[in-house]
Coordinates of C-alpha atoms and ligand atoms in Angstrom, one line a residue:
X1 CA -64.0 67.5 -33.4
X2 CA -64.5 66.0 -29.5
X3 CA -61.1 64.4 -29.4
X4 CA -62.6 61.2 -26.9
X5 CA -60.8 58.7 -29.4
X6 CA -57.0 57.5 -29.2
X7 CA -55.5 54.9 -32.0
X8 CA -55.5 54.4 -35.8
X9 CA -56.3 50.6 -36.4
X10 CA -56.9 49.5 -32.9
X11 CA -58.6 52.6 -31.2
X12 CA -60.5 53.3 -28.2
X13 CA -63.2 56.1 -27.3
X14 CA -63.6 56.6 -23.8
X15 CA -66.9 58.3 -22.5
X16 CA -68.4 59.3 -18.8
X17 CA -67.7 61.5 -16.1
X18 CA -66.8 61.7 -12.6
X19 CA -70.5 61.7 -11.1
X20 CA -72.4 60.1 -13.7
X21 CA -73.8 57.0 -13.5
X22 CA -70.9 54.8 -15.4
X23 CA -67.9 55.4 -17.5
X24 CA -66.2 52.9 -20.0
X25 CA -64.7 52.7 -23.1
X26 CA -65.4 51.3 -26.6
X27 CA -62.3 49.4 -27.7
X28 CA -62.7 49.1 -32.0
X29 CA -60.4 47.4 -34.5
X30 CA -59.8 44.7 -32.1
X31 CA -58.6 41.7 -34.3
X32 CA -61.0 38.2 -33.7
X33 CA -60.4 35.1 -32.0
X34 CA -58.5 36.9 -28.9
X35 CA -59.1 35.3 -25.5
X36 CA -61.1 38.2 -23.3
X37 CA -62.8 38.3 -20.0
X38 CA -63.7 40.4 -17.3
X39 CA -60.9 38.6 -15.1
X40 CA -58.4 39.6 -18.0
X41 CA -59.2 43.5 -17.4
X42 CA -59.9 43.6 -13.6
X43 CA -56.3 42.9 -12.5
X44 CA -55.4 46.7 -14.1
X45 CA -58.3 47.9 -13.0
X46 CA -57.5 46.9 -8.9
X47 CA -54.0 48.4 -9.8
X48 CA -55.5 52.0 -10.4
X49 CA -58.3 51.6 -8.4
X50 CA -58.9 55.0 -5.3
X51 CA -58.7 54.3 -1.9
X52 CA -55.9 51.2 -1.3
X53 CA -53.8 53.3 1.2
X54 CA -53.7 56.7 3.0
X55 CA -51.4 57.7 -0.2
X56 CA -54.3 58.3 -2.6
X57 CA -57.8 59.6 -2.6
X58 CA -60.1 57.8 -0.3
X59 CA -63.5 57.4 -2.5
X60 CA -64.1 54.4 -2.7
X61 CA -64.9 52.8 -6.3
X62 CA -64.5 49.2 -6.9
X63 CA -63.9 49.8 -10.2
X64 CA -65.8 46.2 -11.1
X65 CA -65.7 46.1 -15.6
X66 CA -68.4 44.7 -17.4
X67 CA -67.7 43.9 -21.0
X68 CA -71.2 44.4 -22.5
X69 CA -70.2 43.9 -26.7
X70 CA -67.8 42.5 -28.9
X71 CA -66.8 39.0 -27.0
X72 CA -68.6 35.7 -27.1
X73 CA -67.7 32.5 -25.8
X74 CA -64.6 33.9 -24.2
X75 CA -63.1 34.9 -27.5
X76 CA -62.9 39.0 -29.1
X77 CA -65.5 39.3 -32.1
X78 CA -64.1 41.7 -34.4
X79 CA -67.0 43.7 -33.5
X80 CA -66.4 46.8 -30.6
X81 CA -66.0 46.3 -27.4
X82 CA -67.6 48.2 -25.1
X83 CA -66.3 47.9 -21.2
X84 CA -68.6 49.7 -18.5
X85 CA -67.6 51.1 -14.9
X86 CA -70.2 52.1 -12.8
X87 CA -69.4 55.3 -10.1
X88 CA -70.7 54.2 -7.4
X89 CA -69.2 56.4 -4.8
X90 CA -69.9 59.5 -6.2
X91 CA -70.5 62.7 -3.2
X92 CA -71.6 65.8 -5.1
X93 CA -72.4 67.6 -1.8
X94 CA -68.5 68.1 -1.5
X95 CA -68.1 70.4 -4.7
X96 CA -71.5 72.6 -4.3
X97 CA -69.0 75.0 -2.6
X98 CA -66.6 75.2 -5.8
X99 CA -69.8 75.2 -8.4
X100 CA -69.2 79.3 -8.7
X101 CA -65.7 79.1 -8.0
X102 CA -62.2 78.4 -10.5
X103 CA -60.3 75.9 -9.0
X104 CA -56.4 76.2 -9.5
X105 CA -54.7 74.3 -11.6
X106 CA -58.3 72.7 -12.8
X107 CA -59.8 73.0 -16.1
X108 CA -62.8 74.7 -14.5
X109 CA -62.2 78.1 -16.2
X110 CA -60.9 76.2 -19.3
X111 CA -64.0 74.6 -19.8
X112 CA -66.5 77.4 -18.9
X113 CA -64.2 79.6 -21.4
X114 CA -64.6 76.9 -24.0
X115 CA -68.3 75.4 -23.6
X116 CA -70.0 77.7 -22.1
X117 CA -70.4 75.7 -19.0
X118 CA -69.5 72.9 -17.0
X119 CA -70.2 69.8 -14.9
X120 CA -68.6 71.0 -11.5
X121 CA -68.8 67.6 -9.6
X122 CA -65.8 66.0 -9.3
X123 CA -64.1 68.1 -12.4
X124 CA -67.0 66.0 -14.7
X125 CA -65.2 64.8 -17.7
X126 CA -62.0 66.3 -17.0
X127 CA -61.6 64.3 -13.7
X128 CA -59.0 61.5 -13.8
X129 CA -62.3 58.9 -13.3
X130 CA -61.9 58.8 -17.3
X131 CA -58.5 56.9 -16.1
X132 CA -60.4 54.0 -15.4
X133 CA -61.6 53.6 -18.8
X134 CA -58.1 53.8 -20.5
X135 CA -56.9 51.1 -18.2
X136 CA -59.8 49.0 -19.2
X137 CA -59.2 49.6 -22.4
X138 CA -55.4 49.2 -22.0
X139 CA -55.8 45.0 -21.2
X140 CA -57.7 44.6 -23.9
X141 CA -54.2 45.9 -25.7
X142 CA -51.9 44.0 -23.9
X143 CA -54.0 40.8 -24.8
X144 CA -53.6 41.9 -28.7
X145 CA -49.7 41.8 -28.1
X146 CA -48.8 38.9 -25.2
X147 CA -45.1 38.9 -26.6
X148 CA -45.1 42.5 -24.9
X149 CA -44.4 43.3 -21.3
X150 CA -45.4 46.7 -20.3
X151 CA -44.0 47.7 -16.9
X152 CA -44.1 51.0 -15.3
X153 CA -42.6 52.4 -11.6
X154 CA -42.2 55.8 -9.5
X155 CA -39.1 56.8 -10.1
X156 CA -39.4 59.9 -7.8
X157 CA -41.9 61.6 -5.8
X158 CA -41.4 65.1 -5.0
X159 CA -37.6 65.2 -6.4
X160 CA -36.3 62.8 -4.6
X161 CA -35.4 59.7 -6.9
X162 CA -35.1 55.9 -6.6
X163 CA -31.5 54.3 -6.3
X164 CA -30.8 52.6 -9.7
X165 CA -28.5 50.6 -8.0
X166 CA -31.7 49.1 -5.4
X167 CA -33.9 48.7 -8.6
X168 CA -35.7 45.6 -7.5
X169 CA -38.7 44.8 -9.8
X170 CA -40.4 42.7 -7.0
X171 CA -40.7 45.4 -4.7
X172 CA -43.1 47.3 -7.3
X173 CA -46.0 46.0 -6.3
X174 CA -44.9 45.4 -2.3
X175 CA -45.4 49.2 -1.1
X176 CA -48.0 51.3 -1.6
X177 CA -46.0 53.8 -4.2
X178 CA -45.1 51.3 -7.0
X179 CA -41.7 51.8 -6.0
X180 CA -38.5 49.4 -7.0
X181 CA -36.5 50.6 -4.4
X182 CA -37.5 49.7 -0.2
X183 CA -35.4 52.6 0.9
X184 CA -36.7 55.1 -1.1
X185 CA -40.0 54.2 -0.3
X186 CA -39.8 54.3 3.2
X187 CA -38.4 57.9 2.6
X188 CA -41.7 58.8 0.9
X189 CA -43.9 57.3 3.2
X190 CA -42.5 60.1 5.5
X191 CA -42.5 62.7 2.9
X192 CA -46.0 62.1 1.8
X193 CA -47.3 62.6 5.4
X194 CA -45.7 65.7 6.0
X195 CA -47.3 67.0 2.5
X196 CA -50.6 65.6 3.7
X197 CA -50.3 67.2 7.2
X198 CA -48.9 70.7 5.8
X199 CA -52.3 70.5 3.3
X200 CA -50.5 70.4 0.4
X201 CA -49.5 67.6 -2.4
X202 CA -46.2 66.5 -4.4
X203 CA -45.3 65.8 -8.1
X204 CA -43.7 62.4 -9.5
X205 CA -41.5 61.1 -12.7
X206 CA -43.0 57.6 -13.8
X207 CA -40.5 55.0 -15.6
X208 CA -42.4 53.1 -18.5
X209 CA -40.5 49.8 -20.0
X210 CA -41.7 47.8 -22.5
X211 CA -39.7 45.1 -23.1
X212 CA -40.2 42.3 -26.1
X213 CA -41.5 45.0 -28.6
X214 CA -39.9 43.5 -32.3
X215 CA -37.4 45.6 -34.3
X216 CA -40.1 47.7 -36.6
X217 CA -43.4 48.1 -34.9
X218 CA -43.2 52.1 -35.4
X219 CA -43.8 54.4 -38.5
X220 CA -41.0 57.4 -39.4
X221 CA -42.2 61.1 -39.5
X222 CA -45.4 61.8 -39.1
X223 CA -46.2 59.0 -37.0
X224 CA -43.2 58.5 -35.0
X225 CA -43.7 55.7 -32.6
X226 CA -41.8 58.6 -30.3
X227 CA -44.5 60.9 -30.8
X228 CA -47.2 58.1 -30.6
X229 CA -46.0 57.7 -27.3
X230 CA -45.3 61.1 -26.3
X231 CA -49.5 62.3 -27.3
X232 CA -50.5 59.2 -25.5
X233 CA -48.8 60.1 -22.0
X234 CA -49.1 63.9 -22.4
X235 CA -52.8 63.2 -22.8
X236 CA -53.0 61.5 -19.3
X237 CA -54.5 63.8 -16.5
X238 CA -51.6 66.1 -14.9
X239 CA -49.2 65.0 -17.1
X240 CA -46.7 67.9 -18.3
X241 CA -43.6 66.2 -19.5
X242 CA -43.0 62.7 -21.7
X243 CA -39.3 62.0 -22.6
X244 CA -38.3 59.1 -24.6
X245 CA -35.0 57.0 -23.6
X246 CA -32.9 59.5 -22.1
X247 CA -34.7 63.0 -23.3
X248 CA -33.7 66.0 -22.0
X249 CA -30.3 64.5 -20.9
X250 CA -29.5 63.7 -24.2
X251 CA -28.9 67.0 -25.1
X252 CA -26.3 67.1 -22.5
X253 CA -24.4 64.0 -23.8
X254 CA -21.7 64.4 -26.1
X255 CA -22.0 62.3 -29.3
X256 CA -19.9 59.1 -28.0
X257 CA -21.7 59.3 -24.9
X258 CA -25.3 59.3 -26.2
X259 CA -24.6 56.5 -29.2
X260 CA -25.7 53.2 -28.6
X261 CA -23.4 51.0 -30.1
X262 CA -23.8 48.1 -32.2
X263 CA -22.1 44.3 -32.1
X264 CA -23.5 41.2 -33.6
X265 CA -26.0 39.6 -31.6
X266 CA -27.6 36.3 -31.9
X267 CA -29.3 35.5 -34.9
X268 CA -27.8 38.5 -36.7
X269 CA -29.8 41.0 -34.7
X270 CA -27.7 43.4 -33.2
X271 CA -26.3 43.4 -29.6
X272 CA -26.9 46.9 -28.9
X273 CA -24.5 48.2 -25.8
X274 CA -26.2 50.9 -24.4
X275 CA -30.1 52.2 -25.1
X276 CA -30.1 56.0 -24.8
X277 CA -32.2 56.1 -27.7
X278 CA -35.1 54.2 -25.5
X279 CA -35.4 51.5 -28.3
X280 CA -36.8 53.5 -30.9
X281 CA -34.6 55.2 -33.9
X282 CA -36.0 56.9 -36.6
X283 CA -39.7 56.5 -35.3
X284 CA -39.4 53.0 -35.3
X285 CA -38.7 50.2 -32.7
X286 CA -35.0 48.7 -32.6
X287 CA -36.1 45.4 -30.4
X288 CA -34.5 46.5 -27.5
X289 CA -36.4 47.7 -24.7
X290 CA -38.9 50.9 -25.0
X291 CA -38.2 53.4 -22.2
X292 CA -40.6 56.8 -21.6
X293 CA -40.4 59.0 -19.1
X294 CA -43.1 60.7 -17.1
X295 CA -43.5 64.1 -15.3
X296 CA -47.0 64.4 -13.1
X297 CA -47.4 67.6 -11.6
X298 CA -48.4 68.0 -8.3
X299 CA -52.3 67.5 -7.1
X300 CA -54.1 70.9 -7.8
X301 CA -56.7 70.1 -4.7
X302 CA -55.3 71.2 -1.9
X303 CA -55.8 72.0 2.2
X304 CA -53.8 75.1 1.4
X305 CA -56.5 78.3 0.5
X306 CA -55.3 79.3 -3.2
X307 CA -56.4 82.7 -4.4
X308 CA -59.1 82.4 -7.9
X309 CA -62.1 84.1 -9.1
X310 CA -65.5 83.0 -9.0
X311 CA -67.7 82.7 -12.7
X312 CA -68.3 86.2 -12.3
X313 CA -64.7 87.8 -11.2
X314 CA -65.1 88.2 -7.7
X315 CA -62.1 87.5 -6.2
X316 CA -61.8 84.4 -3.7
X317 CA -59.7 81.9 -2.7
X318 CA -60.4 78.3 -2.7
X319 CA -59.2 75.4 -0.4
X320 CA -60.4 71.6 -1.0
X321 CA -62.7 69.4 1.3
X322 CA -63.4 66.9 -1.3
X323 CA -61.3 63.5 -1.4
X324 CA -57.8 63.7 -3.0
X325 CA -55.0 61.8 -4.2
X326 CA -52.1 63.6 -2.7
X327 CA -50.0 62.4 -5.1
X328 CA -51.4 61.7 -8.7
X329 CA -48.3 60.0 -9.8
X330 CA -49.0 57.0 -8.0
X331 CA -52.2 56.3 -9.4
X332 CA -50.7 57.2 -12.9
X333 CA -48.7 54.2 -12.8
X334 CA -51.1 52.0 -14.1
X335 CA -52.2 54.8 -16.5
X336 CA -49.2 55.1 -18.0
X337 CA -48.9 51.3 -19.0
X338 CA -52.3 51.3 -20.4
X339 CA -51.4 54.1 -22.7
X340 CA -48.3 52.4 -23.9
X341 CA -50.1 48.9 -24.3
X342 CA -52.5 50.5 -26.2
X343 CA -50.0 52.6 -28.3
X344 CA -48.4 49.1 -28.8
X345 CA -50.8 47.3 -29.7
X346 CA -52.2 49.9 -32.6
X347 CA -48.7 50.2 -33.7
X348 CA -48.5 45.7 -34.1
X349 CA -51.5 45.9 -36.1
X350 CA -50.5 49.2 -38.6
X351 CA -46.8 46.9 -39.1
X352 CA -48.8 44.0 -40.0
X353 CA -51.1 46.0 -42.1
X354 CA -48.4 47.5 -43.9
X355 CA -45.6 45.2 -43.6
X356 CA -47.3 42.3 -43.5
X357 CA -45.7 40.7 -40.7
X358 CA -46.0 41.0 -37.1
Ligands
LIG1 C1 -55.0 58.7 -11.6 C2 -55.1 60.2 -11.4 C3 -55.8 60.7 -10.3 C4 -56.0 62.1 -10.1 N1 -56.6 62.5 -8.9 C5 -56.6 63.9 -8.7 C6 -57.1 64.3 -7.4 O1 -57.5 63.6 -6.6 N2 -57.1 65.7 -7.2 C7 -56.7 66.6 -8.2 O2 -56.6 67.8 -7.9 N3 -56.2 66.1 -9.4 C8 -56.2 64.8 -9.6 N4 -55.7 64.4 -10.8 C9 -55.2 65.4 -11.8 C10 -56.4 66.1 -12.5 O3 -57.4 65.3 -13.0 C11 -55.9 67.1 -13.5 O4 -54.8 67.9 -13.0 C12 -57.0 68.1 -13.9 O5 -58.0 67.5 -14.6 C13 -56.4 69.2 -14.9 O6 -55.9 68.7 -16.0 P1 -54.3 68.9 -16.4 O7 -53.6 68.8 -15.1 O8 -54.0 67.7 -17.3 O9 -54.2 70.2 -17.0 C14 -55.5 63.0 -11.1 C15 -54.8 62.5 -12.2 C16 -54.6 61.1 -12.4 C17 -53.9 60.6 -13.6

């Protein structure tokens, strides 16, 4: 198995690497008649897109899609949809020094221990250029399921957290961290120089809301639209922790503090008074909003000399000169809505297929 395919009914398969030519994705199960074009997909694609501010890697790709199957006269076919990317500034010369060595916190050794070998530019198909093509993918999903709003923010960068209180959705896309609250964004502006000056990088938590998802969309055990969601972020590059509504703190909540109670609503849908389930109960969506919580780790590419091994075990120590985001979090932002879109949008069409309503 190669494992390059998310989804049940509407899946994806995402193909290239960092230095080839092009990367895309082929989106398949897409329902007919949908209204798709190249201006519906490059919005996302800007969002993500390298190089926008002194806060994330400076290689500079514009990221321009090309949708080269599966839509004619403006409208989805049925048939698959393939999206290309072309690399365009792709540098090999600055990874020749790292083609012997392990870098940290890579999946350099990984791979060679797995595969035999391994495309050392840029990571190759482990790099977070594959990103690209889940985004692409990810408004093809959101145009499946309109009624849904997926909305995602930083929520800290380097353990220091937003304000709830100065949430301000506005200001998400006014500063260059996706960040809902001014204040704490002018603190990590400071606090992303000084990692960038001291050579090193930081970690952040990413906030994912959908809002508008309908009370059943979701499958109980096996398919839990929890664990749908959970595989879909912790397969995002540098991801190492999903929660769902409030997660971990859950556990710390006594029983009357965690519940989410229940009055009637309007028509006789519950009015639910608090959500610390994150919307979903039993595997399956309750109508109100979907919450997920992500945890990036820190950028493994660093100024800072780390101690490896080269292919042979000689000991060495390796230090980046290649470009770097030094702050993957920021750039997962737009990652992490794709991945719930696309959950989303599976999950609309397996209801209807099942349920028979949508
Ligand atoms: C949008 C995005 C951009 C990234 N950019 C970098 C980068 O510039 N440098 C780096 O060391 N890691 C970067 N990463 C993370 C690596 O791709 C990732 O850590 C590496 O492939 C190892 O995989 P793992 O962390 O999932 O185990 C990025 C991740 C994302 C989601």
């Amino acid at each position: 198995m190669s494992f390059n395919t998310f989804g049940r009914v509407f899946r994806f398969t995402t193909w290239g690497e960092s230095h080839g030519p092009a990367l895309g994705a082929v989106v398949d199960g897409c329902p007919p008649g949908i209204a798709l074009g190249e201006a519906d997909i490059q919005p996302w694609l800007d969002r993500r897109r390298p190089g926008q501010s002194r806060f994330t890697t400076q290689r500079q790709e514009p990221d321009q899609v090309r949708i080269l199957s599966g839509v004619f006269e403006g409208r989805t076919t049925g048939t698959p949809i393939s999206l290309m990317i072309e690399n365009v500034d792709q540098r090999s010369k600055d990874y020749s020094a790292i083609a012997q060595a392990y870098r940290p916190g890579h999946a350099d050794y990984a791979y060679d221990a797995k595969y035999g070998l391994r495309d050392y530019r840029g990571g190759g198909r482990s790099s977070a250029r594959e990103t690209a093509a889940r985004v692409a993918a990810g408004a093809v999903a959101r145009a499946v399921i309109p009624q849904v709003r997926v909305r995602a923010w930083v929520e800290a960068i380097g353990g220091d957290a937003i304000d709830d209180a100065a949430f301000d959705d506005a200001q998400i896309d006014a500063n260059p961290f996706f960040c809902p609250d001014a204040g704490a964004a002018a603190r990590w502006e400071e606090k992303m120089d000084a990692a960038r000056k001291a050579g090193s990088s930081l970690g952040a938590v990413i906030a994912c809301e959908a809002t508008g998802v309908p009370a059943g969309w979701g499958a109980p055990l096996y398919a839990k639209l929890d664990s749908e969601l959970a595989a879909a972020c912790m397969s995002i590059n540098a991801v190492k922790g999903v929660e769902i509504g409030d997660g971990f703190a859950a556990a710390a909540l006594s029983g009357e503090q965690n519940a989410d109670p229940m009055r009637p609503g309007a028509d006789g849908t519950p009015a639910f008074l608090a959500n610390h389930a994150g919307g979903i109960a039993g595997g399956i969506a309750t109508g109100q909003p979907v919450r997920v919580r992500v945890a990036f780790k820190p950028t493994s590419s660093i100024l800072t000399p780390v101690p490896s091994i080269t292919r042979d075990g000689t000991p060495t120590e390796v230090m980046t000169r290649g470009r770097h985001d030094p702050c993957v979090g920021i750039r997962g932002v737009p990652v992490v809505e794709a991945m719930v879109a696309l959950v989303l949008a599976d999950q609309a069409l397996l209801h209807r297929a099942q349920c028979g309503i949508s």
